[in-house]
Amino acid sequence: MRKVTSMKYQFAILLGTSLACVALPHAGAAQYNSPVTRHERQSSQDWSEQDRIDQTYRLAAGTHIELSTIYGPVDVETSDSDSAEVHIVRYARSREDLTSRKISIELTAKGLAIRGEKDRSEEPMKVRHRVIMRVPRNVDLSAESINGHLNVGEVNGTVSIHRINGAVRVDRAGGHAEVSQVNGSLQMTLAQLVPQGLDIKRINGTVNLRFAADLNADLAVAEFNGAVNVNMPNTSILHKVQRQAFRARIGLGGPPISISDVNGSVRLDPAG
């Protein structure tokens, strides 16, 4: 078995085109008080130079939201509204450093794209980012190349998460979900399992999945450095080899749950 070790990620910038949404008036920094952790207070003291973006956009149902190349933690809250608030702070030690690692917000043909600028400088921590968003639940979300934790609220559409250097938590995914290359733990609740199933691979930490509805699925876990615990009703274990392979039928069987290359335990539970 190939053991998962800590990962170094090459951040990629995705390309987008054209307009799709409507920007609302500037939200203004004074109208938003972002939650500040001790780490962020330390960043604001030691990295005293900063700039920020506070914007609001109106989004149609089914819009795609893309996040990529963010050098810091990301929190995405969701609600029943049709607008998205985007709040971004960039920290640096000097004003000159703030000329690098800029973040752009673009209205594309698919929806809303928040993309960081790749930094090829020799100093890895020139600029830090902090991103907080409040978006509609009725969206598709993709996030990749994030150097920090990623927390996502309830999303009714598809969820695609790749290359995250930190823990990942998704409160609820309503559509197809795929997650790969996470250097931290993964916690995810799924409202349902669509025919495409669930694909999770290369997780450097524990995987904890919770299911909000009666589950009928075929589970396959391969190359894991820990235990596999399936606490779902009507589960039949079909095949089990310690730390190499685990297969089970949950309920009547059905959509695939594929989990592989995990440096930790795997757990499936009903949502409480």
Short mmCIF file of N, CA and C in Angstrom, two decimals, residues 29-175:
data_model
loop_
_atom_site.label_atom_id
_atom_site.label_comp_id
_atom_site.label_asym_id
_atom_site.label_seq_id
_atom_site.Cartn_x
_atom_site.Cartn_y
_atom_site.Cartn_z
N ALA A 29 -16.96 48.00 3.45
CA ALA A 29 -16.33 47.31 4.57
C ALA A 29 -17.07 47.58 5.87
N ALA A 30 -17.62 48.79 6.03
CA ALA A 30 -18.26 49.14 7.28
C ALA A 30 -19.53 48.33 7.53
N GLN A 31 -20.10 47.74 6.48
CA GLN A 31 -21.33 46.98 6.63
C GLN A 31 -21.09 45.53 6.98
N TYR A 32 -19.84 45.11 7.06
CA TYR A 32 -19.56 43.69 7.28
C TYR A 32 -18.49 43.53 8.34
N ASN A 33 -18.81 42.78 9.38
CA ASN A 33 -17.84 42.48 10.42
C ASN A 33 -17.51 40.99 10.34
N SER A 34 -16.39 40.67 9.73
CA SER A 34 -16.05 39.26 9.53
C SER A 34 -15.61 38.64 10.84
N PRO A 35 -15.89 37.33 11.03
CA PRO A 35 -15.37 36.65 12.21
C PRO A 35 -13.85 36.65 12.19
N VAL A 36 -13.23 36.93 13.32
CA VAL A 36 -11.78 37.03 13.38
C VAL A 36 -11.27 36.03 14.40
N THR A 37 -10.45 35.10 13.97
CA THR A 37 -9.85 34.14 14.88
C THR A 37 -8.55 34.71 15.44
N ARG A 38 -7.99 34.01 16.43
CA ARG A 38 -6.73 34.47 17.01
C ARG A 38 -5.63 34.51 15.96
N HIS A 39 -5.63 33.49 15.06
CA HIS A 39 -4.64 33.47 13.98
C HIS A 39 -4.77 34.70 13.09
N GLU A 40 -6.02 35.09 12.78
CA GLU A 40 -6.22 36.25 11.91
C GLU A 40 -5.85 37.55 12.62
N ARG A 41 -6.11 37.63 13.94
CA ARG A 41 -5.68 38.82 14.67
C ARG A 41 -4.16 38.93 14.64
N GLN A 42 -3.48 37.78 14.79
CA GLN A 42 -2.03 37.78 14.72
C GLN A 42 -1.57 38.20 13.34
N SER A 43 -2.25 37.73 12.30
CA SER A 43 -1.90 38.13 10.94
C SER A 43 -2.04 39.63 10.75
N SER A 44 -3.13 40.20 11.28
CA SER A 44 -3.34 41.63 11.10
C SER A 44 -2.32 42.46 11.86
N GLN A 45 -1.76 41.90 12.96
CA GLN A 45 -0.75 42.63 13.71
C GLN A 45 0.63 42.50 13.06
N ASP A 46 1.04 41.26 12.74
CA ASP A 46 2.37 41.04 12.18
C ASP A 46 2.43 41.41 10.70
N TRP A 47 1.33 41.25 10.01
CA TRP A 47 1.23 41.56 8.59
C TRP A 47 0.31 42.76 8.46
N SER A 48 0.82 43.91 8.84
CA SER A 48 -0.04 45.08 9.05
C SER A 48 -0.59 45.68 7.76
N GLU A 49 0.09 45.43 6.64
CA GLU A 49 -0.42 45.96 5.37
C GLU A 49 -1.51 45.04 4.84
N GLN A 50 -2.63 45.62 4.44
CA GLN A 50 -3.72 44.80 3.93
C GLN A 50 -4.63 45.61 3.02
N ASP A 51 -5.32 44.88 2.16
CA ASP A 51 -6.42 45.49 1.42
C ASP A 51 -7.57 44.50 1.41
N ARG A 52 -8.76 44.97 1.03
CA ARG A 52 -9.91 44.09 1.10
C ARG A 52 -10.89 44.38 -0.02
N ILE A 53 -11.67 43.38 -0.31
CA ILE A 53 -12.74 43.47 -1.29
C ILE A 53 -14.03 43.08 -0.59
N ASP A 54 -15.08 43.88 -0.74
CA ASP A 54 -16.40 43.57 -0.23
C ASP A 54 -17.40 43.84 -1.35
N GLN A 55 -17.96 42.78 -1.94
CA GLN A 55 -18.86 42.94 -3.06
C GLN A 55 -20.07 42.03 -2.90
N THR A 56 -21.17 42.42 -3.55
CA THR A 56 -22.38 41.62 -3.55
C THR A 56 -22.85 41.44 -4.99
N TYR A 57 -23.27 40.21 -5.32
CA TYR A 57 -23.71 39.87 -6.67
C TYR A 57 -25.04 39.13 -6.59
N ARG A 58 -25.90 39.36 -7.56
CA ARG A 58 -27.13 38.58 -7.66
C ARG A 58 -26.89 37.39 -8.57
N LEU A 59 -27.27 36.19 -8.12
CA LEU A 59 -26.99 34.97 -8.86
C LEU A 59 -28.28 34.22 -9.16
N ALA A 60 -28.35 33.65 -10.35
CA ALA A 60 -29.49 32.82 -10.71
C ALA A 60 -29.34 31.43 -10.10
N ALA A 61 -30.47 30.73 -9.92
CA ALA A 61 -30.42 29.37 -9.40
C ALA A 61 -29.60 28.50 -10.35
N GLY A 62 -28.80 27.61 -9.78
CA GLY A 62 -27.98 26.73 -10.59
C GLY A 62 -26.66 27.33 -11.05
N THR A 63 -26.37 28.53 -10.60
CA THR A 63 -25.10 29.18 -10.95
C THR A 63 -23.92 28.36 -10.44
N HIS A 64 -22.82 28.41 -11.19
CA HIS A 64 -21.59 27.74 -10.77
C HIS A 64 -20.67 28.75 -10.08
N ILE A 65 -20.22 28.42 -8.88
CA ILE A 65 -19.27 29.27 -8.15
C ILE A 65 -17.93 28.55 -8.11
N GLU A 66 -16.90 29.24 -8.58
CA GLU A 66 -15.56 28.66 -8.65
C GLU A 66 -14.61 29.43 -7.75
N LEU A 67 -13.85 28.70 -6.94
CA LEU A 67 -12.79 29.27 -6.10
C LEU A 67 -11.49 28.58 -6.45
N SER A 68 -10.44 29.34 -6.71
CA SER A 68 -9.16 28.70 -7.03
C SER A 68 -7.99 29.59 -6.64
N THR A 69 -6.90 28.93 -6.27
CA THR A 69 -5.62 29.57 -5.96
C THR A 69 -5.78 30.62 -4.87
N ILE A 70 -6.18 30.15 -3.69
CA ILE A 70 -6.35 31.01 -2.52
C ILE A 70 -5.29 30.64 -1.49
N TYR A 71 -4.51 31.62 -1.06
CA TYR A 71 -3.43 31.39 -0.09
C TYR A 71 -3.91 31.70 1.33
N GLY A 72 -4.87 30.92 1.78
CA GLY A 72 -5.40 31.12 3.11
C GLY A 72 -6.74 30.42 3.25
N PRO A 73 -7.37 30.49 4.45
CA PRO A 73 -8.61 29.76 4.70
C PRO A 73 -9.80 30.35 3.97
N VAL A 74 -10.79 29.48 3.71
CA VAL A 74 -12.00 29.88 3.00
C VAL A 74 -13.22 29.35 3.75
N ASP A 75 -14.20 30.23 4.00
CA ASP A 75 -15.47 29.84 4.60
C ASP A 75 -16.59 30.26 3.67
N VAL A 76 -17.43 29.30 3.29
CA VAL A 76 -18.55 29.57 2.39
C VAL A 76 -19.85 29.26 3.14
N GLU A 77 -20.56 30.30 3.56
CA GLU A 77 -21.86 30.13 4.19
C GLU A 77 -22.93 30.15 3.10
N THR A 78 -24.07 29.48 3.35
CA THR A 78 -25.14 29.45 2.35
C THR A 78 -26.46 29.86 2.98
N SER A 79 -27.38 30.33 2.11
CA SER A 79 -28.70 30.77 2.57
C SER A 79 -29.70 30.61 1.43
N ASP A 80 -30.95 30.97 1.68
CA ASP A 80 -32.01 30.87 0.67
C ASP A 80 -32.09 32.11 -0.21
N SER A 81 -31.18 33.06 -0.07
CA SER A 81 -31.24 34.29 -0.85
C SER A 81 -30.75 34.04 -2.28
N ASP A 82 -30.88 35.07 -3.14
CA ASP A 82 -30.37 34.98 -4.51
C ASP A 82 -29.14 35.84 -4.72
N SER A 83 -28.51 36.25 -3.63
CA SER A 83 -27.32 37.10 -3.75
C SER A 83 -26.13 36.44 -3.08
N ALA A 84 -24.95 36.83 -3.56
CA ALA A 84 -23.69 36.32 -3.01
C ALA A 84 -22.88 37.48 -2.48
N GLU A 85 -22.46 37.39 -1.23
CA GLU A 85 -21.54 38.36 -0.65
C GLU A 85 -20.13 37.77 -0.70
N VAL A 86 -19.18 38.56 -1.16
CA VAL A 86 -17.79 38.12 -1.24
C VAL A 86 -16.94 39.08 -0.42
N HIS A 87 -16.24 38.56 0.57
CA HIS A 87 -15.41 39.38 1.46
C HIS A 87 -14.01 38.78 1.47
N ILE A 88 -13.05 39.54 1.01
CA ILE A 88 -11.68 39.05 0.86
C ILE A 88 -10.73 40.04 1.51
N VAL A 89 -9.81 39.52 2.33
CA VAL A 89 -8.74 40.35 2.90
C VAL A 89 -7.41 39.75 2.46
N ARG A 90 -6.49 40.60 2.00
CA ARG A 90 -5.13 40.17 1.68
C ARG A 90 -4.18 40.83 2.68
N TYR A 91 -3.33 40.01 3.32
CA TYR A 91 -2.37 40.50 4.32
C TYR A 91 -0.95 40.43 3.76
N ALA A 92 -0.14 41.43 4.10
CA ALA A 92 1.27 41.41 3.73
C ALA A 92 2.06 42.23 4.74
N ARG A 93 3.39 42.07 4.69
CA ARG A 93 4.25 42.85 5.59
C ARG A 93 4.59 44.22 5.01
N SER A 94 4.46 44.37 3.70
CA SER A 94 4.78 45.66 3.08
C SER A 94 3.80 45.94 1.96
N ARG A 95 3.65 47.22 1.60
CA ARG A 95 2.76 47.58 0.50
C ARG A 95 3.27 47.02 -0.81
N GLU A 96 4.58 46.90 -0.93
CA GLU A 96 5.15 46.35 -2.16
C GLU A 96 4.72 44.90 -2.35
N ASP A 97 4.69 44.13 -1.25
CA ASP A 97 4.29 42.74 -1.36
C ASP A 97 2.85 42.60 -1.83
N LEU A 98 2.00 43.56 -1.50
CA LEU A 98 0.60 43.48 -1.90
C LEU A 98 0.40 43.58 -3.40
N THR A 99 1.45 43.89 -4.14
CA THR A 99 1.32 43.91 -5.60
C THR A 99 1.27 42.50 -6.18
N SER A 100 1.57 41.48 -5.36
CA SER A 100 1.52 40.09 -5.84
C SER A 100 0.33 39.38 -5.20
N ARG A 101 0.04 38.20 -5.72
CA ARG A 101 -1.04 37.35 -5.22
C ARG A 101 -2.37 38.09 -5.15
N LYS A 102 -2.68 38.85 -6.17
CA LYS A 102 -3.97 39.53 -6.23
C LYS A 102 -5.08 38.51 -6.50
N ILE A 103 -6.30 38.87 -6.13
CA ILE A 103 -7.47 38.03 -6.36
C ILE A 103 -8.44 38.77 -7.25
N SER A 104 -8.91 38.09 -8.28
CA SER A 104 -9.89 38.68 -9.17
C SER A 104 -11.25 38.02 -8.97
N ILE A 105 -12.31 38.79 -9.17
CA ILE A 105 -13.68 38.28 -9.14
C ILE A 105 -14.27 38.52 -10.52
N GLU A 106 -14.70 37.46 -11.16
CA GLU A 106 -15.16 37.58 -12.54
C GLU A 106 -16.53 36.95 -12.71
N LEU A 107 -17.41 37.64 -13.41
CA LEU A 107 -18.70 37.10 -13.80
C LEU A 107 -18.50 36.40 -15.14
N THR A 108 -18.59 35.07 -15.12
CA THR A 108 -18.31 34.29 -16.31
C THR A 108 -19.61 33.78 -16.93
N ALA A 109 -19.48 33.05 -18.04
CA ALA A 109 -20.65 32.47 -18.69
C ALA A 109 -21.33 31.46 -17.77
N LYS A 110 -20.57 30.84 -16.88
CA LYS A 110 -21.13 29.84 -15.97
C LYS A 110 -21.64 30.46 -14.68
N GLY A 111 -21.01 31.53 -14.23
CA GLY A 111 -21.41 32.10 -12.95
C GLY A 111 -20.36 33.03 -12.38
N LEU A 112 -19.91 32.74 -11.15
CA LEU A 112 -19.01 33.63 -10.42
C LEU A 112 -17.70 32.91 -10.15
N ALA A 113 -16.58 33.54 -10.53
CA ALA A 113 -15.25 32.94 -10.36
C ALA A 113 -14.39 33.85 -9.50
N ILE A 114 -13.83 33.30 -8.41
CA ILE A 114 -12.90 34.02 -7.55
C ILE A 114 -11.56 33.31 -7.71
N ARG A 115 -10.61 33.98 -8.33
CA ARG A 115 -9.34 33.34 -8.69
C ARG A 115 -8.16 34.14 -8.15
N GLY A 116 -7.27 33.45 -7.47
CA GLY A 116 -6.04 34.08 -7.03
C GLY A 116 -4.97 34.02 -8.10
N GLU A 117 -4.03 34.92 -7.99
CA GLU A 117 -2.90 34.99 -8.92
C GLU A 117 -1.79 34.07 -8.43
N LYS A 118 -1.30 33.22 -9.31
CA LYS A 118 -0.21 32.33 -8.93
C LYS A 118 1.06 33.15 -8.68
N ASP A 119 1.75 32.83 -7.59
CA ASP A 119 2.96 33.55 -7.21
C ASP A 119 4.15 32.60 -7.36
N ARG A 120 5.07 32.93 -8.25
CA ARG A 120 6.25 32.10 -8.46
C ARG A 120 7.47 32.60 -7.71
N SER A 121 7.29 33.52 -6.76
CA SER A 121 8.42 34.07 -6.04
C SER A 121 9.03 33.02 -5.12
N GLU A 122 10.27 33.24 -4.69
CA GLU A 122 10.96 32.31 -3.82
C GLU A 122 10.45 32.38 -2.38
N GLU A 123 9.81 33.48 -2.02
CA GLU A 123 9.27 33.61 -0.66
C GLU A 123 7.84 33.06 -0.65
N PRO A 124 7.61 31.93 0.04
CA PRO A 124 6.32 31.27 -0.08
C PRO A 124 5.17 32.00 0.59
N MET A 125 5.45 32.81 1.61
CA MET A 125 4.36 33.44 2.36
C MET A 125 4.39 34.96 2.23
N LYS A 126 4.51 35.45 1.01
CA LYS A 126 4.53 36.89 0.79
C LYS A 126 3.21 37.55 1.13
N VAL A 127 2.12 36.94 0.71
CA VAL A 127 0.78 37.48 0.92
C VAL A 127 -0.13 36.35 1.39
N ARG A 128 -0.93 36.64 2.40
CA ARG A 128 -1.93 35.69 2.87
C ARG A 128 -3.32 36.19 2.49
N HIS A 129 -4.23 35.24 2.26
CA HIS A 129 -5.60 35.58 1.92
C HIS A 129 -6.55 35.10 3.02
N ARG A 130 -7.67 35.79 3.14
CA ARG A 130 -8.80 35.32 3.97
C ARG A 130 -10.05 35.56 3.16
N VAL A 131 -10.81 34.50 2.87
CA VAL A 131 -12.01 34.61 2.03
C VAL A 131 -13.21 34.12 2.82
N ILE A 132 -14.24 34.96 2.89
CA ILE A 132 -15.52 34.60 3.50
C ILE A 132 -16.61 34.94 2.50
N MET A 133 -17.49 33.97 2.24
CA MET A 133 -18.57 34.19 1.28
C MET A 133 -19.90 33.77 1.90
N ARG A 134 -20.97 34.46 1.48
CA ARG A 134 -22.34 34.04 1.77
C ARG A 134 -23.04 33.92 0.43
N VAL A 135 -23.44 32.70 0.07
CA VAL A 135 -23.96 32.45 -1.28
C VAL A 135 -25.28 31.70 -1.19
N PRO A 136 -26.07 31.67 -2.28
CA PRO A 136 -27.31 30.89 -2.28
C PRO A 136 -27.02 29.40 -2.16
N ARG A 137 -27.97 28.65 -1.60
CA ARG A 137 -27.81 27.20 -1.52
C ARG A 137 -27.92 26.54 -2.90
N ASN A 138 -28.72 27.13 -3.77
CA ASN A 138 -29.00 26.52 -5.08
C ASN A 138 -27.90 26.82 -6.07
N VAL A 139 -26.69 26.37 -5.79
CA VAL A 139 -25.55 26.61 -6.69
C VAL A 139 -24.74 25.32 -6.81
N ASP A 140 -23.90 25.28 -7.84
CA ASP A 140 -22.83 24.28 -7.92
C ASP A 140 -21.55 24.95 -7.44
N LEU A 141 -20.72 24.21 -6.74
CA LEU A 141 -19.51 24.80 -6.15
C LEU A 141 -18.29 23.96 -6.50
N SER A 142 -17.24 24.64 -6.99
CA SER A 142 -15.94 23.98 -7.16
C SER A 142 -14.88 24.80 -6.45
N ALA A 143 -13.97 24.11 -5.77
CA ALA A 143 -12.88 24.77 -5.05
C ALA A 143 -11.62 23.97 -5.27
N GLU A 144 -10.54 24.64 -5.64
CA GLU A 144 -9.28 23.93 -5.81
C GLU A 144 -8.10 24.85 -5.51
N SER A 145 -7.01 24.24 -5.11
CA SER A 145 -5.75 24.95 -4.82
C SER A 145 -5.96 26.01 -3.75
N ILE A 146 -6.33 25.53 -2.56
CA ILE A 146 -6.55 26.42 -1.42
C ILE A 146 -5.55 26.03 -0.32
N ASN A 147 -4.77 27.00 0.12
CA ASN A 147 -3.74 26.76 1.14
C ASN A 147 -4.28 27.18 2.50
N GLY A 148 -5.25 26.39 2.99
CA GLY A 148 -5.89 26.66 4.26
C GLY A 148 -7.14 25.82 4.37
N HIS A 149 -7.84 25.90 5.49
CA HIS A 149 -9.05 25.08 5.63
C HIS A 149 -10.14 25.55 4.67
N LEU A 150 -11.09 24.65 4.40
CA LEU A 150 -12.26 24.97 3.58
C LEU A 150 -13.50 24.49 4.30
N ASN A 151 -14.38 25.44 4.65
CA ASN A 151 -15.67 25.12 5.26
C ASN A 151 -16.78 25.55 4.32
N VAL A 152 -17.71 24.64 4.04
CA VAL A 152 -18.80 24.92 3.10
C VAL A 152 -20.12 24.59 3.78
N GLY A 153 -21.11 25.46 3.62
CA GLY A 153 -22.44 25.20 4.18
C GLY A 153 -23.24 24.23 3.33
N GLU A 154 -24.56 24.33 3.38
CA GLU A 154 -25.43 23.43 2.62
C GLU A 154 -25.49 23.87 1.17
N VAL A 155 -25.14 22.97 0.26
CA VAL A 155 -25.14 23.24 -1.17
C VAL A 155 -26.04 22.23 -1.85
N ASN A 156 -27.05 22.70 -2.60
CA ASN A 156 -27.99 21.78 -3.24
C ASN A 156 -27.46 21.20 -4.54
N GLY A 157 -26.46 21.84 -5.14
CA GLY A 157 -25.91 21.37 -6.41
C GLY A 157 -24.71 20.47 -6.23
N THR A 158 -23.90 20.36 -7.27
CA THR A 158 -22.71 19.52 -7.24
C THR A 158 -21.60 20.21 -6.44
N VAL A 159 -20.72 19.40 -5.87
CA VAL A 159 -19.57 19.90 -5.11
C VAL A 159 -18.32 19.21 -5.63
N SER A 160 -17.34 20.02 -6.03
CA SER A 160 -16.07 19.49 -6.55
C SER A 160 -14.94 20.18 -5.80
N ILE A 161 -14.13 19.39 -5.07
CA ILE A 161 -13.09 19.95 -4.20
C ILE A 161 -11.78 19.21 -4.46
N HIS A 162 -10.72 19.97 -4.78
CA HIS A 162 -9.44 19.35 -5.11
C HIS A 162 -8.28 20.23 -4.62
N ARG A 163 -7.22 19.60 -4.20
CA ARG A 163 -5.96 20.24 -3.81
C ARG A 163 -6.17 21.28 -2.72
N ILE A 164 -6.52 20.80 -1.53
CA ILE A 164 -6.75 21.66 -0.37
C ILE A 164 -5.70 21.33 0.68
N ASN A 165 -4.94 22.32 1.09
CA ASN A 165 -3.90 22.13 2.10
C ASN A 165 -4.46 22.53 3.47
N GLY A 166 -5.42 21.73 3.95
CA GLY A 166 -6.08 22.00 5.21
C GLY A 166 -7.31 21.12 5.33
N ALA A 167 -7.97 21.17 6.48
CA ALA A 167 -9.16 20.35 6.70
C ALA A 167 -10.32 20.86 5.84
N VAL A 168 -11.21 19.93 5.47
CA VAL A 168 -12.39 20.26 4.65
C VAL A 168 -13.64 19.81 5.39
N ARG A 169 -14.63 20.71 5.45
CA ARG A 169 -15.93 20.36 6.02
C ARG A 169 -17.02 20.85 5.09
N VAL A 170 -17.96 19.96 4.74
CA VAL A 170 -19.12 20.33 3.93
C VAL A 170 -20.36 19.95 4.73
N ASP A 171 -21.17 20.95 5.10
CA ASP A 171 -22.32 20.68 5.96
C ASP A 171 -23.36 19.80 5.27
N ARG A 172 -23.55 20.01 3.96
CA ARG A 172 -24.46 19.13 3.22
C ARG A 172 -24.26 19.34 1.73
N ALA A 173 -24.15 18.24 1.00
CA ALA A 173 -24.09 18.29 -0.46
C ALA A 173 -25.32 17.58 -1.00
N GLY A 174 -26.03 18.25 -1.90
CA GLY A 174 -27.28 17.70 -2.42
C GLY A 174 -27.14 17.01 -3.75
N GLY A 175 -26.02 17.19 -4.45
CA GLY A 175 -25.82 16.59 -5.75
C GLY A 175 -24.59 15.71 -5.78
#
